Coordinates of C-alpha atoms and ligand atoms in Angstrom, one line a residue:
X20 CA 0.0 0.0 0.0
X21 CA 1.2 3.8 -1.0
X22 CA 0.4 6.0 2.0
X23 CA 0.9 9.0 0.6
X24 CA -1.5 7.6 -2.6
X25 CA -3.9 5.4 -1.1
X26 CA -5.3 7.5 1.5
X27 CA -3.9 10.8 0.5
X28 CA -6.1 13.0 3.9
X29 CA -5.0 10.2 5.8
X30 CA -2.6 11.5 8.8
X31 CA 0.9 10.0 8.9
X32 CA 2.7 8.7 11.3
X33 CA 6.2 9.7 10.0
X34 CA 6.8 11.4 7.5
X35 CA 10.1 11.7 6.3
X36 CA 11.9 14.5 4.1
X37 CA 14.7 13.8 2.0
X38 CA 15.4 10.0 0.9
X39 CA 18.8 9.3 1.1
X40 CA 20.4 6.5 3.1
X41 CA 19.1 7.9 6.1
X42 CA 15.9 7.9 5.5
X43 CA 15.8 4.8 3.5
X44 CA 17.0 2.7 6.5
X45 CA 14.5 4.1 8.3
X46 CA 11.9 3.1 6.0
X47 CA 13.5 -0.1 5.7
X48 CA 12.8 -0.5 9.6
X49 CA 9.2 0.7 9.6
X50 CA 8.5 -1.9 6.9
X51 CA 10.2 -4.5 8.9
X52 CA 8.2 -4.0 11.8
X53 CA 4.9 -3.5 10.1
X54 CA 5.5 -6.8 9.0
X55 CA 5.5 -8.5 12.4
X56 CA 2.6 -6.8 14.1
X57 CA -0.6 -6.5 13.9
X58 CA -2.6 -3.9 11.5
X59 CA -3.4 -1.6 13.9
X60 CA -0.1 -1.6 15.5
X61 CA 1.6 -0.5 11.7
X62 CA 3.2 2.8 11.4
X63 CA 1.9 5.0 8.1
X64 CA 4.9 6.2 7.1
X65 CA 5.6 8.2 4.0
X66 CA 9.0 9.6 2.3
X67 CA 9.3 12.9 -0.1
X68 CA 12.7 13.0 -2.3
X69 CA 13.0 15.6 -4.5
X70 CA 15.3 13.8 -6.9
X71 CA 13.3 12.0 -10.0
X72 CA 14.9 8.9 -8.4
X73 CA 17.1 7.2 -5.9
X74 CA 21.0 8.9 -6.2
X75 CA 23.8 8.8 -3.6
X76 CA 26.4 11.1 -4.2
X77 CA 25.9 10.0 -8.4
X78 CA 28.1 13.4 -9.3
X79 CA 30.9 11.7 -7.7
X80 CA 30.3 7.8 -8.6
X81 CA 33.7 7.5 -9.8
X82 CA 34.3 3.9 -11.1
X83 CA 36.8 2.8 -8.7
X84 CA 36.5 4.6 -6.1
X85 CA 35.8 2.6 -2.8
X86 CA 33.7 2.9 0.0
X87 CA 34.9 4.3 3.5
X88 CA 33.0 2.2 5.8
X89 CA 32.8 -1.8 6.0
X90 CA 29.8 -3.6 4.1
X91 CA 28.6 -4.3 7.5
X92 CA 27.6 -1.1 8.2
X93 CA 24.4 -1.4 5.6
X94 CA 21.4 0.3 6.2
X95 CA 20.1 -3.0 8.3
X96 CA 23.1 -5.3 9.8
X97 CA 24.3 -2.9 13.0
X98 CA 20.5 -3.1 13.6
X99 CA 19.1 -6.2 12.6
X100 CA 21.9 -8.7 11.1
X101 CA 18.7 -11.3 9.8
X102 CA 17.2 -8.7 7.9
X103 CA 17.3 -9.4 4.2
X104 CA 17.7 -5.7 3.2
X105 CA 21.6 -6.6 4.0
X106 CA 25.0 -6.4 1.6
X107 CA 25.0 -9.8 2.0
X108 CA 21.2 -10.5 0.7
X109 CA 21.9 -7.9 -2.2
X110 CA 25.0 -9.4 -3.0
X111 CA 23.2 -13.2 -3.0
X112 CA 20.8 -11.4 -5.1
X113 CA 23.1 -10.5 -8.0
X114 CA 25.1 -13.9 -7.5
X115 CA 28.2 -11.6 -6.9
X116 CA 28.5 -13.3 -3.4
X117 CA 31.8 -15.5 -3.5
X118 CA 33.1 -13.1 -6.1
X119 CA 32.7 -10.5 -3.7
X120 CA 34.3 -12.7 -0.9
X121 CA 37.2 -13.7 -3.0
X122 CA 38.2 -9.9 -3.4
X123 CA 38.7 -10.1 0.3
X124 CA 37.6 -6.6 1.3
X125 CA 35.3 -4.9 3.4
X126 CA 35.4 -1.7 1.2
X127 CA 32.8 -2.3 -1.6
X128 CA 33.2 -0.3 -4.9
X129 CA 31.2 2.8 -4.6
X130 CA 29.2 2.1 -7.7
X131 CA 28.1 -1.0 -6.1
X132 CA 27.1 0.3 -2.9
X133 CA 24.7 2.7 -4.7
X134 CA 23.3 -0.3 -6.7
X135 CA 23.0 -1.8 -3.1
X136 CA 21.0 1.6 -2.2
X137 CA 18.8 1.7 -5.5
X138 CA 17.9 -2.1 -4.7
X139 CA 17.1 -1.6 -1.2
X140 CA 14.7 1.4 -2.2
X141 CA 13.2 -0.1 -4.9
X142 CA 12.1 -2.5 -2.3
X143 CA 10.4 0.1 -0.5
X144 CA 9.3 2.4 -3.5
X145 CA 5.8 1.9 -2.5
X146 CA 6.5 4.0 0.7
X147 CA 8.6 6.7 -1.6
X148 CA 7.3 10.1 -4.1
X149 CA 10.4 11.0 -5.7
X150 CA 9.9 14.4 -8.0
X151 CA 8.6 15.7 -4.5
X152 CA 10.9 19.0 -2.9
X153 CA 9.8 19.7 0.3
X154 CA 9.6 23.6 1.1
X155 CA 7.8 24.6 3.6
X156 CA 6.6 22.6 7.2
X157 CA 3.8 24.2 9.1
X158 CA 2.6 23.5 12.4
X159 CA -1.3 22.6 13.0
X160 CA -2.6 23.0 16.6
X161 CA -6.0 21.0 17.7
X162 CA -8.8 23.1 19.3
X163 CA -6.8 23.6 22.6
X164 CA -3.9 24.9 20.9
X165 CA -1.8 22.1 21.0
X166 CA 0.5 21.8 18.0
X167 CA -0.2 18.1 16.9
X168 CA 0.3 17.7 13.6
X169 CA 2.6 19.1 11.1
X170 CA 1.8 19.7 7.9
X171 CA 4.5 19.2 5.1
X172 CA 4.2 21.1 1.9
X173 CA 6.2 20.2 -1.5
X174 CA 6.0 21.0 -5.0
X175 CA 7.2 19.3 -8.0
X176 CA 10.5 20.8 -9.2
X177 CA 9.9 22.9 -12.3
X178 CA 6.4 23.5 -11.2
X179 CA 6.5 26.0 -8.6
X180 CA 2.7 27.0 -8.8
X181 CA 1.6 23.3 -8.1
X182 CA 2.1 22.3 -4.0
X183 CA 1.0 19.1 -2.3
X184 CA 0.3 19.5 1.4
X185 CA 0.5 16.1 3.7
X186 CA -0.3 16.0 7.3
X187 CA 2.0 13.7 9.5
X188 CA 2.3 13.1 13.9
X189 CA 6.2 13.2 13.0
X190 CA 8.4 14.4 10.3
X191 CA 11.9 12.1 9.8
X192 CA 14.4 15.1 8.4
X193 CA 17.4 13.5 6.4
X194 CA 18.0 15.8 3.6
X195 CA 21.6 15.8 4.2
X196 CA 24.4 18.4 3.3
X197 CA 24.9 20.9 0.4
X198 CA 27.9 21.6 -1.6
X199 CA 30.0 25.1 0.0
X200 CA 31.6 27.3 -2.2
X201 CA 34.2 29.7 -1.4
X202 CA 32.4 33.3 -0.5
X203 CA 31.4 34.6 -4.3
X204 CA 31.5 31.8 -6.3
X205 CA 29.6 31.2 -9.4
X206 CA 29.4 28.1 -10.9
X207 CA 29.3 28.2 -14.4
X208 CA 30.5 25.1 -17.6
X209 CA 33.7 25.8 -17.0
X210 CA 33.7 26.5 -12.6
X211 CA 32.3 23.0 -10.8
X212 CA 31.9 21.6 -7.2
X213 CA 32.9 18.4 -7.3
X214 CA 29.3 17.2 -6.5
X215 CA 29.0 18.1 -10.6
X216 CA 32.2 15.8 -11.6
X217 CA 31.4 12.5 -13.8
X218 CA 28.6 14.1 -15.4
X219 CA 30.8 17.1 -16.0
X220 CA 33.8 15.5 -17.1
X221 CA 31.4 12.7 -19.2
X222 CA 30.2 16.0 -21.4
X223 CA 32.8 17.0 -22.0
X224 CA 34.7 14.0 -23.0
X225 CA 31.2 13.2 -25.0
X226 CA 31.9 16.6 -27.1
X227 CA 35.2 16.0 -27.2
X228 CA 36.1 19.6 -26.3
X229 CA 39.5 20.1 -25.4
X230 CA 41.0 20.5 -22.1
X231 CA 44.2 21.8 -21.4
X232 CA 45.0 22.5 -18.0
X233 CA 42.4 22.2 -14.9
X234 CA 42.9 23.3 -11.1
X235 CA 41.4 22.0 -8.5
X236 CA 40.8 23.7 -5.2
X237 CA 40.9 21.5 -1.8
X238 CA 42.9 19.0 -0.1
X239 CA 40.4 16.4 1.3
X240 CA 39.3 12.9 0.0
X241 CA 36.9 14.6 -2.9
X242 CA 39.7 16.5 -4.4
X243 CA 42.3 14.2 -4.3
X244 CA 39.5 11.3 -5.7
X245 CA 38.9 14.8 -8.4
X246 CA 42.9 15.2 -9.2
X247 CA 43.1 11.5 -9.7
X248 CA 40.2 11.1 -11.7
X249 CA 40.5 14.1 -14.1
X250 CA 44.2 12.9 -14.9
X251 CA 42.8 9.6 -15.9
X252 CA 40.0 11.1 -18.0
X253 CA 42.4 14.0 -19.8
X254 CA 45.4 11.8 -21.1
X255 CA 46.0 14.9 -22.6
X256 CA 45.6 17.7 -19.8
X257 CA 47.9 19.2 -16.9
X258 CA 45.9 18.6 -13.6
X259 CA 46.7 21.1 -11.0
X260 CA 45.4 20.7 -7.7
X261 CA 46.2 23.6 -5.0
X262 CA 45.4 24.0 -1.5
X263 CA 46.8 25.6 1.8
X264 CA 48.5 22.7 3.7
X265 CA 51.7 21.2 2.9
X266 CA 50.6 18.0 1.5
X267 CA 47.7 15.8 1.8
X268 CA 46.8 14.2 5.5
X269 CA 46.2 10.5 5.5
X270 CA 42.3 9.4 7.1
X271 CA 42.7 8.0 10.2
X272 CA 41.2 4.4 9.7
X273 CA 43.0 3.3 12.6
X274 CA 41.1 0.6 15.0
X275 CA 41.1 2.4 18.2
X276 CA 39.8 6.2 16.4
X277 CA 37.5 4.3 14.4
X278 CA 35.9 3.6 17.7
X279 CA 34.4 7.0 17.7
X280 CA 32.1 5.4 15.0
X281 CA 30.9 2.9 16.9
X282 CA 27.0 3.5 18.7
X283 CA 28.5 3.7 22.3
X284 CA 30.2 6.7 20.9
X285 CA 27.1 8.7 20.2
X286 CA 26.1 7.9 23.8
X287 CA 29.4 9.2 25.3
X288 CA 29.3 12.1 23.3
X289 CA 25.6 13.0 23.8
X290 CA 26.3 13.1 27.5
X291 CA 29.7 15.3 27.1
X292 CA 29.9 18.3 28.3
X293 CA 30.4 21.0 25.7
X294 CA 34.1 21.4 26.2
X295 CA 34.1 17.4 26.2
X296 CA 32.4 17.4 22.8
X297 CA 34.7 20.2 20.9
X298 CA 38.0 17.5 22.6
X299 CA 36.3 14.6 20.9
X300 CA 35.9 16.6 17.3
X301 CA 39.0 17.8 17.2
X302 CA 41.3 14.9 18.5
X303 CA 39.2 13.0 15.8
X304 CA 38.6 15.3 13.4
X305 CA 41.2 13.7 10.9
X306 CA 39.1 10.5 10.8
X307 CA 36.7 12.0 8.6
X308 CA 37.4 15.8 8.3
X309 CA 40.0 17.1 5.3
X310 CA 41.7 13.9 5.1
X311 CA 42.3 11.3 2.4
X312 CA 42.9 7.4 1.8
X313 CA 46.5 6.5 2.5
X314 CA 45.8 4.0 -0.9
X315 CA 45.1 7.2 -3.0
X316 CA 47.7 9.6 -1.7
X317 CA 50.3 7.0 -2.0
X318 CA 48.8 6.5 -5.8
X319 CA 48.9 10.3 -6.8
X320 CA 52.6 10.2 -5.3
X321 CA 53.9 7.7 -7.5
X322 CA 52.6 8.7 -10.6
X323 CA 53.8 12.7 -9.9
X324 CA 57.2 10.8 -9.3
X325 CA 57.4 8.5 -12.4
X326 CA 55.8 12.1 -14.8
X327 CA 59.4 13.4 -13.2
X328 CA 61.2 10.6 -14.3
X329 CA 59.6 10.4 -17.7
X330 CA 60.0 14.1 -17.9
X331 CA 56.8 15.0 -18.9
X332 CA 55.0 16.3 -15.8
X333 CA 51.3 16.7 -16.1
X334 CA 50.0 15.9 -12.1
X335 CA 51.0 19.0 -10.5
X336 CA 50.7 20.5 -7.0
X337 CA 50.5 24.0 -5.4
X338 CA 50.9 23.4 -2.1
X339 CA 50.9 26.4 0.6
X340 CA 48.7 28.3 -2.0
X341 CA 45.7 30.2 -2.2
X342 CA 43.1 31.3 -5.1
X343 CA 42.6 34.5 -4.3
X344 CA 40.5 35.9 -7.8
X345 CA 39.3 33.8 -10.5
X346 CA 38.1 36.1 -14.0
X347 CA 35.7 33.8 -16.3
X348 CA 37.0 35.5 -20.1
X349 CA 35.3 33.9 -23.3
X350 CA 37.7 31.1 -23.3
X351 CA 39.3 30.8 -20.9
X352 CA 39.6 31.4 -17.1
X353 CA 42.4 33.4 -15.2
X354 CA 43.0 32.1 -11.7
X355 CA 45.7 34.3 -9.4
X356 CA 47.2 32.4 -7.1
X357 CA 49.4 33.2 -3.9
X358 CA 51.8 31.3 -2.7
X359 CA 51.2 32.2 1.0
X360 CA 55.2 31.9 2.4
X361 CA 56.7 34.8 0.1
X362 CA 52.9 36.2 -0.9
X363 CA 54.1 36.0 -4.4
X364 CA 50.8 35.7 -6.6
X365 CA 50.7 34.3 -10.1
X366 CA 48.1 34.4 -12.6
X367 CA 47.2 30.9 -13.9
X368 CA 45.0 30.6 -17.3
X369 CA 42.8 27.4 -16.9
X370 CA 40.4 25.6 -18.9
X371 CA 38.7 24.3 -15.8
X372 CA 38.4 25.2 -11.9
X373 CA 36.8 22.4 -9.6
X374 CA 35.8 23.0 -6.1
X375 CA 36.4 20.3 -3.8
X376 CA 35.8 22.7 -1.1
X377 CA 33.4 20.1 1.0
X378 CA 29.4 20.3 2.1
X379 CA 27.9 22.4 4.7
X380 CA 24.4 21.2 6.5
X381 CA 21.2 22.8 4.3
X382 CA 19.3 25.9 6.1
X383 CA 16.9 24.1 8.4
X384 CA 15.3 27.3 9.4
X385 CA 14.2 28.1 5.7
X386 CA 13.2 23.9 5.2
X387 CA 11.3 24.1 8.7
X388 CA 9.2 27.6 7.9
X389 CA 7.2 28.7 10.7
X390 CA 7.9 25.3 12.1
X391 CA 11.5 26.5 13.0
X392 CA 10.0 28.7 15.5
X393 CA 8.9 26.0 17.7
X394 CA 13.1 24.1 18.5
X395 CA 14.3 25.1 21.5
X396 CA 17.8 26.1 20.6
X397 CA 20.9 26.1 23.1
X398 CA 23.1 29.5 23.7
X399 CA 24.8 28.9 20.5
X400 CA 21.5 29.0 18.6
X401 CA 21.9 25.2 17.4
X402 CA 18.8 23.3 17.9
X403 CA 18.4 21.1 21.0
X404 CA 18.1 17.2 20.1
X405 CA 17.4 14.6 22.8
X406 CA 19.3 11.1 22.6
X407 CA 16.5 9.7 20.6
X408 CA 17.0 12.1 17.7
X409 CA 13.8 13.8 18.3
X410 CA 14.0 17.2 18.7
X411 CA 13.3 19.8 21.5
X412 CA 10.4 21.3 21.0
X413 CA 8.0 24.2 23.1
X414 CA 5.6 22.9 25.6
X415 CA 2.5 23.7 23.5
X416 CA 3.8 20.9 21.0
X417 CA 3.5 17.1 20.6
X418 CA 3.7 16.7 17.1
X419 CA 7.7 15.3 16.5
X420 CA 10.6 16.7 14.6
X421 CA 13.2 13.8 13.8
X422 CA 17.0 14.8 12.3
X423 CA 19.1 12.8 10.7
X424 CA 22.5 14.1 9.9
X425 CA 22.1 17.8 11.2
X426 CA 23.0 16.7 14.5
X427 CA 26.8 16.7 14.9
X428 CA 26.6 19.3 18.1
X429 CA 24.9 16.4 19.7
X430 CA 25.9 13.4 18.6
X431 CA 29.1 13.3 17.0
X432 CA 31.2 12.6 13.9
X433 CA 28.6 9.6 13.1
X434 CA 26.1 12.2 12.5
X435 CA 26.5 12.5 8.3
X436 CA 28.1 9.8 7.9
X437 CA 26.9 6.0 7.1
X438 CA 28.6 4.0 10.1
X439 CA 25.4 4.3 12.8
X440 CA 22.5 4.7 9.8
X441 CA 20.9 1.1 10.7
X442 CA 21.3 1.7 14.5
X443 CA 19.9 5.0 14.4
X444 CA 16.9 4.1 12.3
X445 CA 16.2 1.4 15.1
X446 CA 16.5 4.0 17.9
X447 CA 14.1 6.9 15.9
X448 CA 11.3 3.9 15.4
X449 CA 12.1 3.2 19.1
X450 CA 10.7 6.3 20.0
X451 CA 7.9 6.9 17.0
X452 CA 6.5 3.7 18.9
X453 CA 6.9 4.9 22.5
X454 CA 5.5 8.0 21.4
X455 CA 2.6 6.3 19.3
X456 CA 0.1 5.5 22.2
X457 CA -0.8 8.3 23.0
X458 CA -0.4 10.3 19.7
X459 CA -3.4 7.3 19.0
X460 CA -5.3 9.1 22.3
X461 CA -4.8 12.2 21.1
X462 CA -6.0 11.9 17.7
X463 CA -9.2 9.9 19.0
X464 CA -9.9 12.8 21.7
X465 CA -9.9 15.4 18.4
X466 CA -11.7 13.3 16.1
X467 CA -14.7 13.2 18.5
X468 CA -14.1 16.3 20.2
Ligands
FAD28 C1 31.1 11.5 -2.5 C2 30.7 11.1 -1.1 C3 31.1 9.8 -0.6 C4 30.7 9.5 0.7 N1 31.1 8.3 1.1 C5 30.8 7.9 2.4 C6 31.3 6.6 2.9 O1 31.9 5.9 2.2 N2 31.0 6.3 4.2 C7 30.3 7.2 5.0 O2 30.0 6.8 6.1 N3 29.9 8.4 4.5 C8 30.1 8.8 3.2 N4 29.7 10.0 2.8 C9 28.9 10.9 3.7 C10 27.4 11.0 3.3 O3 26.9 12.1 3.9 C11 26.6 9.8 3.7 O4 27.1 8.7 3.0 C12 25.1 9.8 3.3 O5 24.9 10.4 2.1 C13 24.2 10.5 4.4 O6 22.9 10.1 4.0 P1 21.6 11.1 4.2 O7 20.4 10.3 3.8 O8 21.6 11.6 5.6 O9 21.9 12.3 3.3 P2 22.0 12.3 1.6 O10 22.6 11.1 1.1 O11 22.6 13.6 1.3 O12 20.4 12.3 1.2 C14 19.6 13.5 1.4 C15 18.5 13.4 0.4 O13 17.5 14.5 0.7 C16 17.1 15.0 -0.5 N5 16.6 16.4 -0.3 C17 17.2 17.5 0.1 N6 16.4 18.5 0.3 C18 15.2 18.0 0.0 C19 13.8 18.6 0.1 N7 13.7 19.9 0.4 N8 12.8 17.9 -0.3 C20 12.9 16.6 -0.6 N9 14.1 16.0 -0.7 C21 15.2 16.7 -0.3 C22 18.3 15.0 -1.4 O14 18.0 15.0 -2.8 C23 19.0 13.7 -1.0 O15 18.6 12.6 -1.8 C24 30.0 10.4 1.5 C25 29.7 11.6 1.0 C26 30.0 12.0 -0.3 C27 29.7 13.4 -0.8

């Protein structure tokens, strides 16, 4: 059944905005515990995406790139290791599974996970409107004044004039982080984020317009995967990549850090004390933060070196550097660049400039609407979260706000990442359920009041 089609005035029990992996376990948990109980017991749930279809990441679905988190942290195992939404089941599916075994890794491809991902959600399609951007979420109080529902309004992209409005109990809000861009930026064909790379780069290659040199700005994992994937796709092209440190930082993948990924990690840093919290981020801040794969920085060094040797030197680097003004002419682009130890600036001409200058959380406040109103907020303005991911909200209110992956302040590193995505999903049905009785009450009590 199709909540959001079948009984489209029907009130939802969750209803989640955004479907990306967070979201999708989640769904993946409702449908596994709808399955066990009862009818009357089910959760409605509902999902909006606002993509035409399931993607993760598909701008940066570089063919060899790997994952950075073991198989075993699917949207279901760390949860529910029976649960056929697994790797393992996927993997069974498409009779990869002692191929995959034989390649005796825990790092899937990339490319496969999201096959994983666009096989797990087709499962659950039924549960899914894709085309669907949420923009506005507006609170609806009962005759008392009590805020208990929350009504979510979305439009079809490229149809601004046409909105759906859907009432839910809960809204589950997982639409992850958006691309940042140095202050001023403009992206244009020949100025990317790296969020914009393969279909970019395919274009181009496609027309086959030339390319002569391209700089890219950043030194974490996404621009040295962008450095090492443009120099593969222009045999032809010099591939600069510039950024302030003095070389790239290796992740730290190391067992005891990785630790901080692990569930009983969220609970130790939800009860840290603010000045506890900031320790934990910074000391493991290179786990994750501005760092790359030891694999891939030890790759880019050896094929600078062996361009040296053979004399013809088209990997480049310009370390302790800064862009500090990029001109866009008609065919060209002119980047100036500092090198910050002497502050001797040069002006580079480019064919290309890629920003792999990371993602920032999306504006909750403009998502929310007048819903944002209602989060409590602590005394640096960042909304208050308790431990089951639901958030704060005033007294007047009993309809619940869910977030996925805006909640680093309170519970740590895992927050965007995948490694605690099955867990978590367990944790925010947990408390859908323990909320559920007497959101059931409440519902009754207006109906017949
Ligand atoms: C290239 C790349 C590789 C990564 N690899 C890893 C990895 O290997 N391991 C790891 O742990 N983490 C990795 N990450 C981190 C990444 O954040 C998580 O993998 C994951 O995407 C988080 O899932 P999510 O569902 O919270 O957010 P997202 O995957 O970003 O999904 C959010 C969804 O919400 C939708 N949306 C946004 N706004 C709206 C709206 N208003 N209405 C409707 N829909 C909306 C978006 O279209 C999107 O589909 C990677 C990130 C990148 C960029």
């Amino acid at each position: 059944m199709n909540a959001l089609h079948d009984e489209p005035d029907a009130i939802l029990d969750v209803l989640g905005i955004g479907f990306g992996p967070s979201n999708l376990a989640l769904a993946i948990a409702v449908e596994e515990h709808n399955a066990q109980v009862a009818p009357e017991h089910r959760i409605r749930a509902g999902f909006l995406e606002r993509q035409p279809s399931f993607g993760w990441h598909r701008g940066m679905l570089i063919e060899d790139a790997t994952m950075q988190v073991s198989f075993l942290k699917d949207l279901v195992t760390m949860r529910n290791p029976t649960s056929d939404f697994s790797f393992l089941c996927f993997l069974r599916e498409r009779g990869r599974m002692v191929d995959f075994l034989n390649a005796k890794t825990l790092f899937p491809l990339r490319i496969e996970f999201h096959e994983y991902f666009e096989w797990a959600a087709a499962r659950v399609a039924h549960l899914v409107d894709y085309s669907d951007e949420v923009v506005s979420v507006d609170p609806v109080a009962g005759p008392d004044g009590e805020v208990r529902w929350l009504d979510v309004v979305s439009r079809v992209p490229g149809a601004p004039e046409r909105t759906i409005t859907r009432r839910a109990r809960n809204i589950s809000v997982a639409v992850g982080l958006e691309p940042h861009l140095p202050p001023d930026t403009a992206l244009s064909d020949r100025i990317w984020h790296n969020s914009q790379l393969v279909p970019r780069v395919r274009e181009l290659n496609e027309s086959g317009t030339p390319v002569g040199r391209v700089l890219v700005l950043g030194a974490g994992q996404s621009a040295a995967e962008a450095v090492d994937y443009l120099h593969q796709s222009f045999p032809e092209s010099e591939i600069c990549a510039i950024f302030a440190k003095y070389g790239y930082t290796p992740a730290d993948d190391s067992p005891f850090a990785n630790r901080i990924f692990d569930p009983e990690a969220v609970d130790v840093y939800f009860r840290s004390k603010p000045e506890v919290k900031q320790s934990l981020v910074d000391y493991h801040r290179s786990t994750n933060y501005s760092v790359v794969d030891m694999d891939l920085i030890e790759s880019l060094y050896a094929t600078m070196y062996r361009e040296k040797v053979q004399g013809r030197e088209r990997l480049r680097l310009r370390n302790v550097s800064r862009i500090r003004d990029v001109r866009s002419l008609d065919d060209h682009l002119e980047v100036t660049v500092e090198y910050l130890p002497t502050g001797e600036r040069e002006v580079i001409s480019a064919d290309l400039l890629v920003h792999a200058t990371g993602y920032r959380p999306r504006d909750l406040d403009t998502l929310l609407g007048r819903t944002a109103k209602l989060c409590l907020r602590d005394d640096k303005d960042a909304v208050r979260v308790g431990r089951d991911h639901r958030v704060e909200l005033t007294p007047d209110v009993t309809a619940g706000i869910y977030l996925q992956g805006a909640t680093e302040h309170t519970h740590g590193l895992t927050s965007t990442l995948l490694s605690t995505t099955a867990v978590r999903s367990g944790e925010i049905l947990d408390s859908l359920l323990a909320h559920r009785t007497a959101d059931l009450a409440d519902d009754l009590t207006a109906r017949t009041g």
